[in-house]
Amino acid sequence: MRYLLFVLLFLINIFANSINEDTKKENIYFSSDLNWIPYSFYDNKIPKGYILDYINLLAKKGNFEPIFLPDEWSNNIEKLKSKKIDVLSGVLYKKSRENFLLFTDVFLKQELSIVSNTNRLELKDIKSLNNKTIGMIKDWALTNLIQKNFPEIKIRFYNSLDDIFTDIKNQKIDATIQYNLTAKYYINNTFLNTLKTSIIPKIKGFEENIYLGIRKDRPDLVKRLNKAIRSITSDELEYLNDKWESNKDQIYLTKEEKEFIQNHTIRVSFTTNWAPISFIDNGKAYGLGFDFWYNIVKKTNLKVEYKTEDKFYKSLDEIKNKTQDVIVTTSKTKDREKYAIFSKVYFKIPIGIVTTKDQNYIPNVEFLREKKIAVGRNYTAYKLLHENYPYLNFVFVDNIKQGLELVSSHKVFAVVDSMPVLAYNIKKNSLHNLKISGNTNIDYNLQVMIRDDYLILKNIINKALDSQKLEEKETIYNKWLDLKFVKPFDYELMFKILIPIIIIFFIIIYKNRQLTKYQKELNLAKSELELSLESFKSLLDFTVDGIFILKNKKIIFVNNQAIKMFQYTKEELLNSPIEKLFILDKNIDLIIEEARNHSIELNARNSKDITFPIMLKAKNILFENNNTIILSTIDMTEIRQRERLLIQQSKIASLSEMLNNIAHQWRQPLSFISTAVTGLKIQKEYNQLDEKMFFETIDEIEEKTQYLSKIISDFQNYLNGEKTIKKFDLSRCINQTLNILNNSFLENNIKIINNLTSNIEVISNENELNQSILYVLNNAKDALIENNIKDKNIEINAYVKNSSLAVIEIIDNAGGIDTKIIDKVFEPYFTTKHKSQGTGLGLYMTHKIITQNLNGNIDIENYKSTFTKVTIEIPLK
């Protein structure tokens, strides 16, 4: 991937000299109305509104900078005619306006609605307003249109929408007719649960389409804005509508819905064995699904009673027979729609695939063809998979634990269910030989299942789900889900994406060369110089690195990635000292000098005062005829998180082998203790137990007990993950590791040549050094066994070097390492072992721990032709 990026950047550099189009964002001036709520208005001198948000969205897609100029509508038209602004932000089409305006595509369609008191159920259409009094703003076009078309409606004129809505609330007037967006905004922010809206058909003469009005001399701008308008997605529009129409903090319930809640107790069927989505502990319901349901109950004041079921199909039968009303954690399928209705989706869960650890990554369901797949009987996972892949060979189980045990014992190839459920049950049942190997690419949409005659309950539940804030949802997700499934990088997909991008890039270059050829011929001397600089800036904006160019340690250029990384505006960064972005422990000049020679790591600080790690590289360049320094920064946050995950994976991978070593260590002492106790008992029964024999045996039992206790202490020290820095004796640390592995060495006839000396005291992280030595010794042991060495030896030396470094040498006679691979042994996932025996993480994590956590160095070399020597150096303090 890295090389492909280099190739792409190289191609960009080759053709960049043909581009002379200015890549800076163009300032485009838009009108901004003072009081067109909620379309365009000012709040505490800040421009706000639906249309302004829409224009900001267009700006991102069209690569321009919108400048909003506030004024009255009539003044805005004059400003456009005098070219002080470029665009009228929201205008209706009129033939007369074609004299000075160009129109974009329609970007907003208005609807009209009647606003009335919630008690006035009869006011639902235009006819119902005959002989009623409505409030309207004086001299508005909409007011004049209603006067013209509906003379039977009485109109009271107002100067303020707030006054109109207040009088409807207090029943001083009957209603008003307003744009639907305006009505919903006012109701949700001030008059919730007191006023309601009813959409009405379009009135004759009412213009529903809203355009952007462009200066007559800017046809280029029409094309540019239309392209941006067409690129806006339905999700982005839904976000805007949700922001300006809805109020997520409150729920509006109709009179019928309130009466339903008052008169019904909802019978909820709850599954007991689907952790962490739905389960029972000490008779109480828990799980992600229950927490979402609890939020629904809390927001709506539903009265509920629960019935737990350990068989999911029983819950389905109860919904079908209407003996229960709701199942909280299920999903819609074709057969269930025959007897039930479903709420909106409140959580999407990928359906995963679990196999034994010796199986490779499974990219899709096709790899399961002709294999036995365990799945819960009548579970939603089965329903969804069967609908999409009817050819799969399913084996039904009563619960996920049963399915996992079948996979573990190789009676089926895999088990499928939601990923959190699979991960939870693997961990809970200690099935360490299993792993999540792939994703079916089918999502399990968690929904509330409702008996089909309770449509009103569905509406109540959906309103509660719509009212949930993002923070509420994330709190539930973080509480129950700690699954992180990372699949290998899909290079095939990368090529499918990258090749069209390169083709499009060449097409753009070709077209651009045609458009700029004439201009290049006229302005060759000037354009070559300017183009070179602009192309260089454009190239920097293509990079994934954050780029700063410094003159006298102040920022004179910054690319888009750096702005995004440090969360400052471009204006805030330019001419600022570079020191404000980094947490420094020495002079910035020394940092930059060090970064010139090699990449360095240090901590940075963004505009929100949040610290994060970066990689820094520096180089001297000539920029705009000035001697400057270019800094390249890479955000290392995600890399650090992945490294922590690798460390944990590596430690877990070695846990099984260590437990095996412990078991070997315990067998002989336990056997002796058992035999000794039995002997004492027999001698006592036959009156042959003398006092000397008794105390000698007791002493030996105590000695063996102390030995067993020491092994447990050593093992606990390894497991505790302690991160404290303390002084410790190096020989004791190494001997502690040897104690854990001692029995394994004896069993495999491996001789340990221990040349350790005491009194080498180190101030460091003993636990992490212990872990690293354990990895190296295990590797040496495995090499000796695999190569079938007759006289197996491991030699351990420790000494002090240059009065500042503690040196540990671990030498084995396993025959050395192939020179073709010796440079790769510290790479992640590189292993010469069978995939069922090694993960390829041990030496990689050892290298990371020694070099980064302990500030030391580790080296591996072939020694005396048939030996391998690993040298670890760490500072004494």
CSV table of N, CA and C in Angstrom, one decimal, residues 373-499:
chain,number,residue,atom,x,y,z
A,373,ILE,N,-22.4,-26.1,9.5
A,373,ILE,CA,-22.5,-24.8,10.2
A,373,ILE,C,-23.5,-24.9,11.4
A,374,ALA,N,-23.0,-24.7,12.6
A,374,ALA,CA,-24.0,-24.7,13.8
A,374,ALA,C,-24.7,-23.4,13.9
A,375,VAL,N,-26.0,-23.4,14.2
A,375,VAL,CA,-26.7,-22.2,14.3
A,375,VAL,C,-27.9,-22.5,15.3
A,376,GLY,N,-28.3,-21.5,16.1
A,376,GLY,CA,-29.4,-21.6,17.0
A,376,GLY,C,-30.7,-21.9,16.3
A,377,ARG,N,-31.4,-22.9,16.9
A,377,ARG,CA,-32.7,-23.3,16.3
A,377,ARG,C,-33.7,-22.1,16.3
A,378,ASN,N,-34.2,-21.8,15.2
A,378,ASN,CA,-35.2,-20.7,15.0
A,378,ASN,C,-34.6,-19.3,15.3
A,379,TYR,N,-33.2,-19.2,15.5
A,379,TYR,CA,-32.6,-17.9,15.8
A,379,TYR,C,-32.7,-17.0,14.5
A,380,THR,N,-32.7,-15.7,14.8
A,380,THR,CA,-32.8,-14.8,13.7
A,380,THR,C,-31.6,-14.9,12.7
A,381,ALA,N,-30.4,-15.3,13.3
A,381,ALA,CA,-29.2,-15.5,12.5
A,381,ALA,C,-29.5,-16.6,11.4
A,382,TYR,N,-30.1,-17.6,11.8
A,382,TYR,CA,-30.5,-18.7,10.9
A,382,TYR,C,-31.4,-18.2,9.8
A,383,LYS,N,-32.5,-17.5,10.3
A,383,LYS,CA,-33.5,-17.0,9.3
A,383,LYS,C,-32.8,-16.1,8.2
A,384,LEU,N,-31.9,-15.2,8.7
A,384,LEU,CA,-31.3,-14.3,7.7
A,384,LEU,C,-30.4,-15.0,6.8
A,385,LEU,N,-29.6,-15.9,7.3
A,385,LEU,CA,-28.6,-16.6,6.5
A,385,LEU,C,-29.4,-17.6,5.5
A,386,HIS,N,-30.4,-18.2,6.0
A,386,HIS,CA,-31.2,-19.1,5.1
A,386,HIS,C,-31.8,-18.4,4.0
A,387,GLU,N,-32.3,-17.2,4.3
A,387,GLU,CA,-32.9,-16.4,3.2
A,387,GLU,C,-31.9,-16.0,2.1
A,388,ASN,N,-30.7,-15.7,2.5
A,388,ASN,CA,-29.7,-15.3,1.6
A,388,ASN,C,-28.8,-16.4,1.0
A,389,TYR,N,-28.6,-17.5,1.8
A,389,TYR,CA,-27.7,-18.6,1.4
A,389,TYR,C,-28.4,-19.9,1.7
A,390,PRO,N,-29.5,-20.3,1.0
A,390,PRO,CA,-30.2,-21.5,1.3
A,390,PRO,C,-29.4,-22.8,1.1
A,391,TYR,N,-28.3,-22.7,0.4
A,391,TYR,CA,-27.6,-24.0,0.2
A,391,TYR,C,-26.7,-24.4,1.4
A,392,LEU,N,-26.6,-23.5,2.4
A,392,LEU,CA,-25.7,-23.9,3.5
A,392,LEU,C,-26.2,-25.1,4.3
A,393,ASN,N,-25.2,-25.9,4.8
A,393,ASN,CA,-25.6,-27.1,5.6
A,393,ASN,C,-25.6,-26.8,7.1
A,394,PHE,N,-26.8,-26.5,7.6
A,394,PHE,CA,-27.0,-26.0,8.9
A,394,PHE,C,-27.2,-27.2,9.9
A,395,VAL,N,-26.5,-27.1,11.1
A,395,VAL,CA,-26.8,-28.0,12.2
A,395,VAL,C,-27.4,-27.2,13.3
A,396,PHE,N,-28.6,-27.6,13.8
A,396,PHE,CA,-29.3,-26.8,14.7
A,396,PHE,C,-28.8,-27.1,16.2
A,397,VAL,N,-28.7,-26.1,17.0
A,397,VAL,CA,-28.3,-26.3,18.4
A,397,VAL,C,-29.3,-25.5,19.2
A,398,ASP,N,-29.4,-25.8,20.5
A,398,ASP,CA,-30.4,-25.1,21.4
A,398,ASP,C,-29.8,-23.8,21.9
A,399,ASN,N,-28.5,-23.6,21.9
A,399,ASN,CA,-27.9,-22.4,22.4
A,399,ASN,C,-26.5,-22.2,21.8
A,400,ILE,N,-25.9,-21.1,21.9
A,400,ILE,CA,-24.6,-20.8,21.4
A,400,ILE,C,-23.5,-21.6,22.0
A,401,LYS,N,-23.6,-21.8,23.3
A,401,LYS,CA,-22.6,-22.6,24.0
A,401,LYS,C,-22.5,-24.0,23.4
A,402,GLN,N,-23.6,-24.6,23.1
A,402,GLN,CA,-23.6,-25.9,22.5
A,402,GLN,C,-23.0,-25.9,21.1
A,403,GLY,N,-23.3,-24.8,20.4
A,403,GLY,CA,-22.6,-24.7,19.0
A,403,GLY,C,-21.1,-24.5,19.1
A,404,LEU,N,-20.7,-23.7,20.1
A,404,LEU,CA,-19.2,-23.5,20.2
A,404,LEU,C,-18.5,-24.8,20.6
A,405,GLU,N,-19.1,-25.6,21.5
A,405,GLU,CA,-18.5,-26.8,21.9
A,405,GLU,C,-18.4,-27.8,20.7
A,406,LEU,N,-19.4,-27.8,19.8
A,406,LEU,CA,-19.3,-28.6,18.6
A,406,LEU,C,-18.2,-28.2,17.7
A,407,VAL,N,-17.9,-26.9,17.6
A,407,VAL,CA,-16.8,-26.5,16.8
A,407,VAL,C,-15.5,-26.8,17.5
A,408,SER,N,-15.4,-26.6,18.8
A,408,SER,CA,-14.2,-27.0,19.6
A,408,SER,C,-13.8,-28.4,19.5
A,409,SER,N,-14.8,-29.3,19.4
A,409,SER,CA,-14.5,-30.8,19.3
A,409,SER,C,-14.5,-31.2,17.9
A,410,HIS,N,-14.5,-30.3,16.9
A,410,HIS,CA,-14.4,-30.6,15.5
A,410,HIS,C,-15.5,-31.4,14.9
A,411,LYS,N,-16.7,-31.3,15.6
A,411,LYS,CA,-17.9,-32.0,15.0
A,411,LYS,C,-18.6,-31.2,14.0
A,412,VAL,N,-18.4,-29.8,14.0
A,412,VAL,CA,-18.9,-29.0,12.9
A,412,VAL,C,-17.7,-28.0,12.6
A,413,PHE,N,-17.8,-27.5,11.4
A,413,PHE,CA,-16.7,-26.6,11.0
A,413,PHE,C,-16.8,-25.2,11.6
A,414,ALA,N,-18.0,-24.7,11.8
A,414,ALA,CA,-18.1,-23.3,12.3
A,414,ALA,C,-19.4,-23.1,13.0
A,415,VAL,N,-19.6,-22.0,13.7
A,415,VAL,CA,-20.8,-21.6,14.3
A,415,VAL,C,-21.0,-20.1,14.0
A,416,VAL,N,-22.3,-19.7,13.7
A,416,VAL,CA,-22.6,-18.3,13.3
A,416,VAL,C,-23.6,-17.7,14.3
A,417,ASP,N,-23.4,-16.5,14.6
A,417,ASP,CA,-24.3,-15.7,15.4
A,417,ASP,C,-23.7,-14.3,15.4
A,418,SER,N,-24.4,-13.4,16.2
A,418,SER,CA,-23.9,-12.0,16.3
A,418,SER,C,-22.5,-12.0,16.9
A,419,MET,N,-21.6,-11.1,16.4
A,419,MET,CA,-20.2,-11.1,16.9
A,419,MET,C,-20.1,-10.9,18.4
A,420,PRO,N,-20.8,-9.9,19.0
A,420,PRO,CA,-20.7,-9.7,20.5
A,420,PRO,C,-21.1,-11.0,21.2
A,421,VAL,N,-22.1,-11.7,20.8
A,421,VAL,CA,-22.6,-12.9,21.5
A,421,VAL,C,-21.5,-14.0,21.4
A,422,LEU,N,-20.9,-14.1,20.2
A,422,LEU,CA,-19.8,-15.1,20.0
A,422,LEU,C,-18.6,-14.8,20.9
A,423,ALA,N,-18.2,-13.6,20.8
A,423,ALA,CA,-17.0,-13.2,21.6
A,423,ALA,C,-17.3,-13.4,23.1
A,424,TYR,N,-18.4,-13.0,23.6
A,424,TYR,CA,-18.8,-13.1,25.0
A,424,TYR,C,-18.7,-14.6,25.4
A,425,ASN,N,-19.3,-15.5,24.6
A,425,ASN,CA,-19.4,-16.9,25.0
A,425,ASN,C,-18.1,-17.6,24.9
A,426,ILE,N,-17.2,-17.2,23.9
A,426,ILE,CA,-15.9,-17.8,23.8
A,426,ILE,C,-15.1,-17.5,25.1
A,427,LYS,N,-15.2,-16.3,25.6
A,427,LYS,CA,-14.5,-15.9,26.8
A,427,LYS,C,-15.1,-16.5,28.0
A,428,LYS,N,-16.4,-16.5,28.1
A,428,LYS,CA,-17.1,-17.0,29.3
A,428,LYS,C,-16.8,-18.5,29.5
A,429,ASN,N,-16.8,-19.3,28.4
A,429,ASN,CA,-16.6,-20.7,28.5
A,429,ASN,C,-15.2,-21.2,28.3
A,430,SER,N,-14.3,-20.2,28.3
A,430,SER,CA,-12.8,-20.5,28.2
A,430,SER,C,-12.5,-21.5,27.1
A,431,LEU,N,-13.1,-21.2,25.9
A,431,LEU,CA,-12.8,-22.0,24.7
A,431,LEU,C,-11.6,-21.3,23.9
A,432,HIS,N,-10.4,-21.5,24.5
A,432,HIS,CA,-9.3,-20.8,23.9
A,432,HIS,C,-8.8,-21.3,22.6
A,433,ASN,N,-9.3,-22.4,22.1
A,433,ASN,CA,-8.9,-22.9,20.8
A,433,ASN,C,-9.8,-22.3,19.7
A,434,LEU,N,-10.7,-21.4,20.0
A,434,LEU,CA,-11.6,-20.9,19.0
A,434,LEU,C,-11.3,-19.4,18.8
A,435,LYS,N,-11.7,-18.9,17.6
A,435,LYS,CA,-11.6,-17.5,17.3
A,435,LYS,C,-12.7,-17.1,16.3
A,436,ILE,N,-12.9,-15.7,16.3
A,436,ILE,CA,-13.8,-15.2,15.2
A,436,ILE,C,-13.0,-15.1,14.0
A,437,SER,N,-13.3,-15.9,13.0
A,437,SER,CA,-12.5,-16.0,11.7
A,437,SER,C,-13.0,-15.2,10.6
A,438,GLY,N,-14.2,-14.6,10.7
A,438,GLY,CA,-14.7,-13.9,9.5
A,438,GLY,C,-16.1,-13.2,9.8
A,439,ASN,N,-16.6,-12.6,8.8
A,439,ASN,CA,-17.9,-11.9,8.8
A,439,ASN,C,-18.8,-12.3,7.7
A,440,THR,N,-20.0,-12.6,7.9
A,440,THR,CA,-20.9,-13.1,6.9
A,440,THR,C,-21.4,-11.9,6.0
A,441,ASN,N,-21.0,-10.7,6.3
A,441,ASN,CA,-21.5,-9.5,5.6
A,441,ASN,C,-23.0,-9.3,5.7
A,442,ILE,N,-23.6,-10.0,6.7
A,442,ILE,CA,-25.1,-9.7,6.9
A,442,ILE,C,-25.2,-9.1,8.3
A,443,ASP,N,-25.9,-8.0,8.4
A,443,ASP,CA,-26.1,-7.4,9.7
A,443,ASP,C,-27.4,-7.9,10.3
A,444,TYR,N,-27.3,-8.1,11.6
A,444,TYR,CA,-28.5,-8.4,12.4
A,444,TYR,C,-29.1,-7.1,12.9
A,445,ASN,N,-30.2,-6.7,12.4
A,445,ASN,CA,-30.8,-5.4,12.8
A,445,ASN,C,-31.7,-5.6,14.1
A,446,LEU,N,-31.2,-5.2,15.2
A,446,LEU,CA,-32.0,-5.4,16.4
A,446,LEU,C,-33.2,-4.5,16.4
A,447,GLN,N,-34.4,-5.1,16.6
A,447,GLN,CA,-35.6,-4.3,16.6
A,447,GLN,C,-36.5,-4.9,17.7
A,448,VAL,N,-37.5,-4.1,18.1
A,448,VAL,CA,-38.6,-4.6,19.0
A,448,VAL,C,-39.7,-5.2,18.2
A,449,MET,N,-40.0,-6.5,18.5
A,449,MET,CA,-41.1,-7.2,17.8
A,449,MET,C,-42.4,-7.0,18.6
A,450,ILE,N,-43.5,-6.7,17.9
A,450,ILE,CA,-44.7,-6.3,18.5
A,450,ILE,C,-45.9,-7.1,17.9
A,451,ARG,N,-46.8,-7.5,18.7
A,451,ARG,CA,-48.0,-8.2,18.1
A,451,ARG,C,-48.6,-7.3,17.1
A,452,ASP,N,-49.2,-7.9,16.1
A,452,ASP,CA,-49.6,-7.1,14.9
A,452,ASP,C,-50.8,-6.3,15.1
A,453,ASP,N,-51.5,-6.4,16.1
A,453,ASP,CA,-52.7,-5.5,16.4
A,453,ASP,C,-52.4,-4.3,17.3
A,454,TYR,N,-51.1,-4.2,17.6
A,454,TYR,CA,-50.6,-3.1,18.5
A,454,TYR,C,-49.8,-2.0,17.7
A,455,LEU,N,-50.4,-1.5,16.6
A,455,LEU,CA,-49.7,-0.5,15.8
A,455,LEU,C,-49.4,0.7,16.6
A,456,ILE,N,-50.4,1.1,17.5
A,456,ILE,CA,-50.2,2.3,18.3
A,456,ILE,C,-48.9,2.2,19.2
A,457,LEU,N,-48.7,0.9,19.7
A,457,LEU,CA,-47.5,0.7,20.5
A,457,LEU,C,-46.2,0.8,19.7
A,458,LYS,N,-46.3,0.4,18.4
A,458,LYS,CA,-45.1,0.6,17.5
A,458,LYS,C,-44.8,2.0,17.4
A,459,ASN,N,-45.8,2.9,17.2
A,459,ASN,CA,-45.6,4.3,17.0
A,459,ASN,C,-45.0,4.9,18.3
A,460,ILE,N,-45.4,4.5,19.5
A,460,ILE,CA,-44.9,5.0,20.7
A,460,ILE,C,-43.4,4.6,20.9
A,461,ILE,N,-43.1,3.3,20.6
A,461,ILE,CA,-41.7,2.9,20.7
A,461,ILE,C,-40.8,3.6,19.7
A,462,ASN,N,-41.3,3.8,18.5
A,462,ASN,CA,-40.4,4.5,17.5
A,462,ASN,C,-40.2,5.9,17.9
A,463,LYS,N,-41.2,6.6,18.5
A,463,LYS,CA,-40.9,8.0,19.0
A,463,LYS,C,-39.9,8.0,20.1
A,464,ALA,N,-39.9,7.0,21.0
A,464,ALA,CA,-38.9,6.9,22.0
A,464,ALA,C,-37.5,6.7,21.4
A,465,LEU,N,-37.4,5.8,20.4
A,465,LEU,CA,-36.1,5.5,19.8
A,465,LEU,C,-35.6,6.7,19.1
A,466,ASP,N,-36.5,7.5,18.4
A,466,ASP,CA,-36.1,8.7,17.7
A,466,ASP,C,-35.5,9.7,18.7
A,467,SER,N,-36.0,9.7,19.9
A,467,SER,CA,-35.6,10.7,20.9
A,467,SER,C,-34.3,10.5,21.5
A,468,GLN,N,-33.8,9.3,21.3
A,468,GLN,CA,-32.5,8.9,22.0
A,468,GLN,C,-31.4,9.7,21.4
A,469,LYS,N,-30.6,10.3,22.2
A,469,LYS,CA,-29.4,11.0,21.8
A,469,LYS,C,-28.2,10.1,21.5
A,470,LEU,N,-27.3,10.6,20.7
A,470,LEU,CA,-26.1,9.8,20.4
A,470,LEU,C,-25.3,9.4,21.6
A,471,GLU,N,-25.3,10.3,22.6
A,471,GLU,CA,-24.5,10.0,23.8
A,471,GLU,C,-25.2,8.8,24.6
A,472,GLU,N,-26.5,8.8,24.6
A,472,GLU,CA,-27.2,7.7,25.2
A,472,GLU,C,-26.9,6.4,24.6
A,473,LYS,N,-26.9,6.4,23.2
A,473,LYS,CA,-26.6,5.1,22.5
A,473,LYS,C,-25.2,4.7,22.7
A,474,GLU,N,-24.3,5.6,22.7
A,474,GLU,CA,-22.9,5.3,22.9
A,474,GLU,C,-22.6,4.7,24.3
A,475,THR,N,-23.3,5.3,25.2
A,475,THR,CA,-23.1,4.8,26.6
A,475,THR,C,-23.5,3.3,26.7
A,476,ILE,N,-24.6,2.9,26.0
A,476,ILE,CA,-25.0,1.5,26.0
A,476,ILE,C,-24.0,0.7,25.3
A,477,TYR,N,-23.6,1.2,24.1
A,477,TYR,CA,-22.6,0.4,23.3
A,477,TYR,C,-21.4,0.1,24.1
A,478,ASN,N,-20.8,1.2,24.7
A,478,ASN,CA,-19.6,1.0,25.4
A,478,ASN,C,-19.7,0.2,26.6
A,479,LYS,N,-20.9,0.1,27.2
A,479,LYS,CA,-21.1,-0.7,28.4
A,479,LYS,C,-21.1,-2.2,28.1
A,480,TRP,N,-21.6,-2.6,26.9
A,480,TRP,CA,-21.8,-4.0,26.7
A,480,TRP,C,-20.8,-4.6,25.6
A,481,LEU,N,-20.3,-3.7,24.7
A,481,LEU,CA,-19.5,-4.2,23.6
A,481,LEU,C,-18.1,-3.8,23.7
A,482,ASP,N,-17.2,-4.8,23.8
A,482,ASP,CA,-15.8,-4.5,23.8
A,482,ASP,C,-15.1,-5.3,22.7
A,483,LEU,N,-15.9,-5.8,21.7
A,483,LEU,CA,-15.4,-6.6,20.6
A,483,LEU,C,-14.8,-5.7,19.5
A,484,LYS,N,-13.6,-6.0,19.2
A,484,LYS,CA,-12.9,-5.3,18.1
A,484,LYS,C,-12.4,-6.4,17.1
A,485,PHE,N,-13.2,-6.6,16.0
A,485,PHE,CA,-12.8,-7.6,15.0
A,485,PHE,C,-12.1,-6.9,13.9
A,486,VAL,N,-10.8,-7.2,13.7
A,486,VAL,CA,-10.0,-6.6,12.6
A,486,VAL,C,-9.7,-7.6,11.6
A,487,LYS,N,-10.1,-7.4,10.3
A,487,LYS,CA,-9.9,-8.4,9.3
A,487,LYS,C,-8.7,-7.9,8.5
A,488,PRO,N,-8.0,-8.8,7.7
A,488,PRO,CA,-6.8,-8.4,7.0
A,488,PRO,C,-7.2,-7.3,5.9
A,489,PHE,N,-6.2,-6.6,5.5
A,489,PHE,CA,-6.4,-5.5,4.5
A,489,PHE,C,-6.8,-6.1,3.2
A,490,ASP,N,-7.8,-5.6,2.6
A,490,ASP,CA,-8.4,-6.2,1.4
A,490,ASP,C,-7.7,-5.5,0.2
A,491,TYR,N,-6.5,-6.1,-0.3
A,491,TYR,CA,-5.8,-5.5,-1.4
A,491,TYR,C,-6.6,-5.5,-2.7
A,492,GLU,N,-7.4,-6.6,-2.9
A,492,GLU,CA,-8.2,-6.6,-4.1
A,492,GLU,C,-9.1,-5.4,-4.2
A,493,LEU,N,-9.8,-5.1,-3.0
A,493,LEU,CA,-10.7,-3.9,-3.0
A,493,LEU,C,-9.9,-2.7,-3.2
A,494,MET,N,-8.6,-2.6,-2.7
A,494,MET,CA,-7.8,-1.4,-2.8
A,494,MET,C,-7.5,-1.2,-4.3
A,495,PHE,N,-7.1,-2.3,-5.0
A,495,PHE,CA,-6.9,-2.1,-6.4
A,495,PHE,C,-8.1,-1.7,-7.2
A,496,LYS,N,-9.3,-2.3,-6.8
A,496,LYS,CA,-10.5,-1.9,-7.5
A,496,LYS,C,-10.8,-0.4,-7.4
A,497,ILE,N,-10.5,0.1,-6.2
A,497,ILE,CA,-10.7,1.6,-6.0
A,497,ILE,C,-9.6,2.4,-6.6
A,498,LEU,N,-8.3,2.0,-6.4
A,498,LEU,CA,-7.2,2.8,-6.8
A,498,LEU,C,-7.1,2.9,-8.4
A,499,ILE,N,-7.4,1.8,-9.1
A,499,ILE,CA,-7.2,1.9,-10.6
A,499,ILE,C,-8.2,2.9,-11.2
